[in-house]
Amino acid sequence: MKNMRSLVALAFGAFVCGAAEFVMMGILPQTAADMGVSIPTAGNYITAYAIGVCVGTLMLVFGRTTPPKKLILIFMVIVFVGNALSAVALNSAMLIAARFIAGLPHGAFFGASAVIGKNLAEKGKATQAVAVITTGQTVSNMLGVPAGTLLAEYVSWRVSFAILAAWAVLTIVLVAAWVPFVVPIKDAGLAGQFKFLKAPGPWLILGAVLLGNGGVFCWWSYVSPWLTGVGGWSSAAVPFLMALAGFGMVLGGMAGGKVADRWRHAGAAGIGQAIGMIGLLGVFLFEGVQGSGGDGAPAAQVGTALLTLWIAFGLFFINPPQQLLMAEAGQGGGELIGGATVQVAFNLGNAIGSAVGGAALNATAMDYHYPALSGVPFTALAVILLAVFSLRYEGKRQQS
């Protein structure tokens, strides 16, 4: 693939954004203890990042005439500041503010990088180019998040953020050296950037992203206690199982990109959502050690590991086609906003899924099967929305 160095440089940025988002879930106990707050209060560190993602999209609104490469460099400077401040946070309020700053460029980065990837891709390989970039995010879940969790366990959670800050600096160097100049998108004016949202198609995609991700995160938010309580794994094994999940995400992202380039983009995303839905049903039906009195622990461990791998594969199978669908939907001046809205919907899905899964746990006396069941209707609706979009829009495109 041409321009691979440029895509790799952007993948480094995707890595630091993905790790900064998800590492807090693995280091929350240590961070809460050091900050002197409860675990529920420490959940604000996750929420602050998600809010930053949503607010930060506005940077694209006012930076629409800025070359995408320059935008990426600005975003990485902000990533550096946010993670450096997190590493030296003196109290909980400062850490919340630092997490908010770190989240600001997240969605905007993926919006701008999708535009660059599409411009640099060979004909017919745009989705695969975007998949290479988003692979950085999946690798962060395979390596970065488990490594951060281990650092928090044996050294300090602050080291995790210090390394992310250094990684942002490395990304700045690589982007400056390897990513070529790409012309800014067409300036459609302030309101013109959002014109594409007047059509129903983009809302079908965003609805699928929000619902599908929300459905998976009903279960994913509580994957650690599910692995220990249902799978019989020790807590020390969880980081390695997260690495296995990250490996599934890498495979899913690359597979999703290849399928989408050979077939319908929304159709490929629908396949990924269906994979996730089947996995959630499997989690609900899988009894594990809870149903075997502990005698079937080896089988429970294998089963929970495979289900984790399966759902992780489906979760990122959908990423490249949906990212590209929204960049395409925004053509004519809204490409940056279109790509960024995927990450906004993704993070809103995180918040909704976590809340719904928590409610399912409270309603079932902490039965870790039911968060997965509560997510099934969400993923089913996502499949339907993508099927409607594919038949309504992509079917016409193929016939013409």
XYZ file of C-alpha atoms in Angstrom:
400
model
C 0.000 0.000 0.000
C 1.343 3.417 -1.007
C 2.036 6.085 1.608
C 2.305 3.436 4.309
C 4.723 5.574 6.353
C 2.137 8.354 6.499
C -0.561 5.934 7.649
C 1.775 4.474 10.289
C 2.493 7.960 11.652
C -1.243 8.566 11.987
C -1.626 5.120 13.573
C 0.812 6.250 16.275
C -1.595 9.111 17.012
C -4.524 6.715 17.095
C -2.573 4.585 19.584
C -2.069 7.391 22.072
C -5.706 8.508 21.758
C -7.018 4.969 22.250
C -4.724 4.250 25.186
C -5.546 7.568 26.866
C -9.249 6.768 26.610
C -9.244 3.164 27.832
C -6.286 2.959 30.227
C -8.230 4.631 33.030
C -10.593 1.654 33.180
C -7.652 -0.583 34.093
C -5.972 1.756 36.597
C -9.070 3.157 38.292
C -8.566 1.462 41.703
C -4.984 2.684 42.074
C -5.857 6.181 40.863
C -8.818 6.434 43.235
C -6.688 5.328 46.183
C -3.953 7.851 45.384
C -6.452 10.683 44.888
C -8.296 9.743 48.081
C -11.699 9.241 46.434
C -14.126 6.337 46.075
C -14.329 4.159 42.969
C -17.677 5.704 41.876
C -16.223 9.194 42.276
C -13.156 8.170 40.312
C -15.529 7.261 37.488
C -15.577 11.008 36.793
C -12.081 10.621 35.324
C -13.621 8.457 32.583
C -16.612 10.752 32.134
C -14.399 13.850 31.877
C -12.520 12.327 28.959
C -15.764 11.421 27.161
C -17.078 14.966 27.616
C -13.812 16.316 26.233
C -14.254 14.147 23.130
C -17.694 15.614 22.473
C -16.701 19.238 23.135
C -13.464 18.938 21.190
C -15.306 18.277 17.946
C -15.928 22.038 17.842
C -12.241 22.478 17.037
C -13.007 21.118 13.583
C -15.857 23.591 13.136
C -13.516 26.531 13.506
C -10.478 24.819 11.981
C -12.197 23.812 8.759
C -9.823 25.818 6.534
C -6.689 24.503 8.265
C -4.705 21.811 6.399
C -5.420 18.388 7.973
C -1.720 17.746 8.706
C -1.488 20.951 10.737
C -4.642 19.980 12.609
C -3.100 16.625 13.529
C 0.008 18.338 14.904
C -2.122 20.718 16.995
C -4.166 17.812 18.324
C -1.051 15.918 19.386
C 0.212 18.965 21.308
C -3.073 18.978 23.232
C -2.785 15.231 23.837
C 0.695 15.832 25.269
C -0.546 18.592 27.585
C -3.530 16.599 28.831
C -1.574 13.442 29.629
C 1.386 15.333 31.117
C -0.984 17.173 33.460
C -2.626 13.847 34.348
C 0.758 12.424 35.309
C 1.459 15.269 37.747
C -2.109 15.913 38.980
C -2.053 17.153 42.581
C -5.684 16.391 43.383
C -8.864 14.932 41.969
C -10.124 18.204 40.496
C -6.870 18.719 38.610
C -6.997 15.174 37.259
C -10.578 15.667 36.054
C -9.512 18.858 34.243
C -6.478 17.110 32.748
C -8.595 14.221 31.522
C -11.012 16.667 29.908
C -8.110 18.353 28.075
C -6.715 14.979 26.961
C -10.095 14.053 25.481
C -10.572 17.262 23.491
C -8.644 16.197 20.355
C -9.808 12.555 20.302
C -12.775 12.730 17.940
C -11.262 15.581 15.957
C -8.097 13.540 15.399
C -9.977 10.628 13.878
C -12.021 12.983 11.728
C -8.913 14.667 10.305
C -6.931 11.427 9.952
C -9.798 9.782 8.028
C -9.671 12.642 5.514
C -5.893 12.261 5.123
C -6.123 8.469 4.842
C -8.807 8.689 2.175
C -6.760 11.203 0.157
C -3.590 9.117 0.327
C -5.224 5.752 -0.411
C -4.983 3.925 -3.704
C -8.198 3.632 -5.666
C -10.526 1.081 -4.087
C -8.488 0.847 -0.866
C -9.761 3.825 1.124
C -11.300 1.678 3.869
C -8.113 -0.344 4.250
C -6.134 2.894 4.591
C -8.459 4.056 7.363
C -8.161 0.572 8.903
C -4.370 0.961 9.090
C -4.837 4.216 11.017
C -7.453 2.791 13.395
C -5.199 -0.232 13.953
C -3.241 2.076 16.226
C -6.316 2.337 18.419
C -6.792 -1.426 18.462
C -3.115 -2.073 19.230
C -3.440 0.345 22.144
C -6.051 -1.992 23.582
C -3.877 -5.030 22.908
C -0.641 -3.621 24.350
C -1.071 -0.122 25.767
C -3.970 -0.701 28.140
C -2.600 -3.963 29.644
C 0.840 -2.360 29.985
C -0.670 0.657 31.725
C -2.578 -1.633 34.075
C 0.595 -3.514 34.979
C 2.495 -0.249 35.526
C -0.223 0.948 37.888
C -0.075 -2.346 39.772
C 3.687 -2.522 40.207
C 5.036 1.038 39.715
C 2.579 3.946 39.556
C -0.471 4.914 37.538
C 1.250 8.251 36.882
C 3.926 6.509 34.813
C 1.212 5.352 32.400
C 0.249 8.949 31.619
C 3.870 10.085 31.447
C 4.542 7.467 28.774
C 1.459 8.576 26.838
C 2.709 12.172 26.933
C 6.059 11.025 25.535
C 4.252 8.999 22.879
C 2.417 12.159 21.773
C 5.778 13.882 21.260
C 6.995 10.943 19.168
C 3.831 11.162 17.067
C 4.442 14.864 16.433
C 7.898 14.045 15.076
C 6.620 11.227 12.839
C 3.671 13.196 11.464
C 5.896 16.198 10.725
C 8.387 13.981 8.877
C 6.156 11.428 7.115
C 2.708 12.887 6.447
C 2.559 14.987 3.262
C 0.577 18.167 2.778
C -3.099 17.503 2.064
C -5.259 20.375 0.879
C -7.928 21.559 3.309
C -11.462 20.415 2.652
C -13.827 22.637 0.729
C -14.899 25.567 2.907
C -18.658 25.296 3.043
C -18.974 27.950 5.735
C -19.888 27.522 9.379
C -23.367 26.125 8.788
C -22.403 24.327 5.595
C -20.271 21.836 7.506
C -23.427 20.426 9.077
C -25.554 20.460 5.934
C -25.057 16.746 5.412
C -26.861 16.055 8.710
C -30.128 17.224 7.127
C -30.282 13.915 5.248
C -31.503 10.783 7.079
C -28.610 8.574 5.950
C -25.921 9.930 8.284
C -28.290 9.666 11.245
C -28.815 5.984 10.477
C -25.056 5.442 10.668
C -24.611 7.504 13.830
C -27.572 5.726 15.419
C -25.958 2.387 14.598
C -22.630 3.489 16.092
C -24.263 4.726 19.293
C -26.582 1.736 19.736
C -24.093 -0.905 18.665
C -21.295 0.399 20.838
C -23.707 1.017 23.697
C -24.885 -2.580 23.483
C -21.379 -3.992 23.649
C -20.391 -1.652 26.487
C -23.324 -2.848 28.576
C -21.100 -5.890 29.022
C -17.619 -4.552 28.227
C -17.741 -2.007 31.054
C -17.849 -4.928 33.491
C -15.662 -7.389 31.615
C -13.091 -7.625 34.427
C -15.478 -8.900 37.151
C -17.182 -11.091 34.537
C -13.869 -12.764 33.725
C -13.102 -13.378 37.404
C -16.628 -14.202 38.580
C -17.930 -16.243 35.637
C -14.682 -17.362 34.039
C -12.841 -18.159 37.240
C -9.764 -16.182 36.186
C -7.529 -14.526 38.749
C -7.334 -10.732 38.743
C -3.651 -11.022 37.782
C -4.692 -12.697 34.511
C -7.059 -9.907 33.461
C -4.382 -7.688 31.807
C -3.342 -10.605 29.610
C -6.956 -11.308 28.665
C -7.275 -7.637 27.737
C -4.256 -8.135 25.496
C -6.081 -11.067 23.882
C -9.093 -8.814 23.352
C -6.832 -6.194 21.795
C -5.507 -8.822 19.398
C -9.098 -9.570 18.411
C -9.676 -5.854 17.815
C -6.650 -5.670 15.501
C -7.894 -8.652 13.487
C -11.416 -7.238 13.421
C -10.300 -3.825 12.207
C -8.232 -5.235 9.362
C -10.927 -7.740 8.365
C -13.609 -5.058 8.418
C -11.525 -2.843 6.158
C -10.964 -5.612 3.604
C -14.631 -6.670 3.525
C -15.827 -3.072 3.174
C -13.492 -2.416 0.228
C -14.850 -5.484 -1.554
C -18.514 -4.995 -0.657
C -20.925 -2.460 0.798
C -19.526 -0.326 3.622
C -22.723 -0.360 5.684
C -23.232 -4.026 4.888
C -19.775 -4.803 6.274
C -20.510 -2.743 9.393
C -23.773 -4.659 9.811
C -21.839 -7.925 9.789
C -19.615 -6.591 12.569
C -22.615 -5.529 14.645
C -24.178 -8.972 14.152
C -20.953 -10.622 15.339
C -21.120 -8.518 18.512
C -24.801 -9.369 19.068
C -24.121 -13.113 18.753
C -21.238 -12.754 21.204
C -23.447 -10.985 23.762
C -26.023 -13.771 23.493
C -23.195 -16.249 24.049
C -22.098 -14.398 27.188
C -25.638 -14.511 28.581
C -26.090 -18.228 27.856
C -22.614 -19.257 29.061
C -22.907 -20.479 32.646
C -19.216 -20.663 33.551
C -18.185 -21.460 37.108
C -21.449 -20.017 38.444
C -23.330 -22.897 36.902
C -20.818 -25.668 37.595
C -20.058 -25.226 41.246
C -16.469 -24.427 40.324
C -15.811 -27.903 38.925
C -15.692 -26.687 35.327
C -13.205 -23.844 35.852
C -10.875 -24.801 32.954
C -13.794 -24.953 30.515
C -15.139 -21.698 31.935
C -11.790 -20.012 31.439
C -11.513 -21.135 27.834
C -15.113 -20.169 27.110
C -14.878 -16.682 28.575
C -11.554 -16.045 26.813
C -13.027 -17.053 23.440
C -16.135 -14.932 23.962
C -13.997 -11.947 24.875
C -11.933 -12.434 21.715
C -15.099 -12.844 19.597
C -16.808 -9.679 20.812
C -13.610 -7.637 20.575
C -13.257 -8.786 16.958
C -16.795 -7.632 16.146
C -16.413 -4.339 18.028
C -13.593 -3.129 15.771
C -14.734 -4.925 12.604
C -17.258 -2.090 12.316
C -14.770 0.723 12.926
C -13.179 1.340 9.487
C -16.384 1.107 7.400
C -18.382 3.322 9.754
C -15.568 5.885 9.986
C -15.355 6.062 6.192
C -19.142 6.119 5.745
C -19.399 9.314 7.767
C -16.435 10.930 6.022
C -18.146 10.151 2.709
C -21.493 11.426 3.981
C -19.917 14.788 4.761
C -18.461 15.314 1.299
C -18.721 18.908 0.180
C -17.359 20.557 3.313
C -18.429 18.329 6.189
C -15.846 15.543 5.898
C -13.999 16.481 9.108
C -17.189 16.782 11.142
C -18.537 13.559 9.641
C -15.479 11.580 10.695
C -15.451 13.132 14.160
C -19.124 12.435 14.857
C -18.361 8.713 14.778
C -16.132 9.127 17.836
C -18.742 11.303 19.560
C -21.395 8.621 19.015
C -18.896 5.967 20.126
C -18.244 7.737 23.436
C -21.929 8.447 24.057
C -22.503 4.745 23.516
C -19.835 4.025 26.139
C -21.678 6.144 28.703
C -25.126 4.766 27.898
C -23.953 1.160 27.819
C -22.152 1.457 31.133
C -25.260 2.898 32.786
C -27.608 0.277 31.329
C -25.247 -2.576 32.220
C -24.911 -1.240 35.766
C -28.688 -1.059 36.099
C -28.916 -4.676 34.908
C -26.425 -5.715 37.584
C -28.332 -3.903 40.321
C -31.626 -5.425 39.173
C -30.255 -8.995 39.169
C -28.245 -9.043 42.396
C -24.921 -8.588 40.525
C -25.447 -11.422 38.033
C -22.815 -10.712 35.385
C -24.751 -12.514 32.658
C -27.460 -9.877 32.420
C -25.431 -6.845 31.307
C -24.758 -8.782 28.093
C -28.449 -9.573 27.658
C -29.359 -5.924 28.155
C -27.034 -5.055 25.286
C -28.578 -7.458 22.759
C -31.550 -5.221 21.790
C -29.168 -2.298 21.208
C -26.952 -4.282 18.844
C -30.003 -5.759 17.075
C -31.292 -2.244 16.381
C -27.845 -1.277 15.091
C -27.936 -4.169 12.606
C -31.373 -3.055 11.421
C -30.270 0.571 10.940
C -27.237 -0.490 8.918
C -29.330 -2.874 6.814
C -31.812 -0.070 6.065
C -28.983 2.288 5.122
C -27.318 -0.305 2.900
C -30.525 -1.208 1.055
C -31.717 2.375 0.777
C -28.467 4.058 -0.260
C -25.769 1.555 -1.141
C -28.155 -0.583 -3.189
C -28.894 2.391 -5.445
C -25.188 3.206 -5.684
C -24.383 -0.299 -6.916
C -27.221 -0.283 -9.454
C -26.149 3.046 -10.962
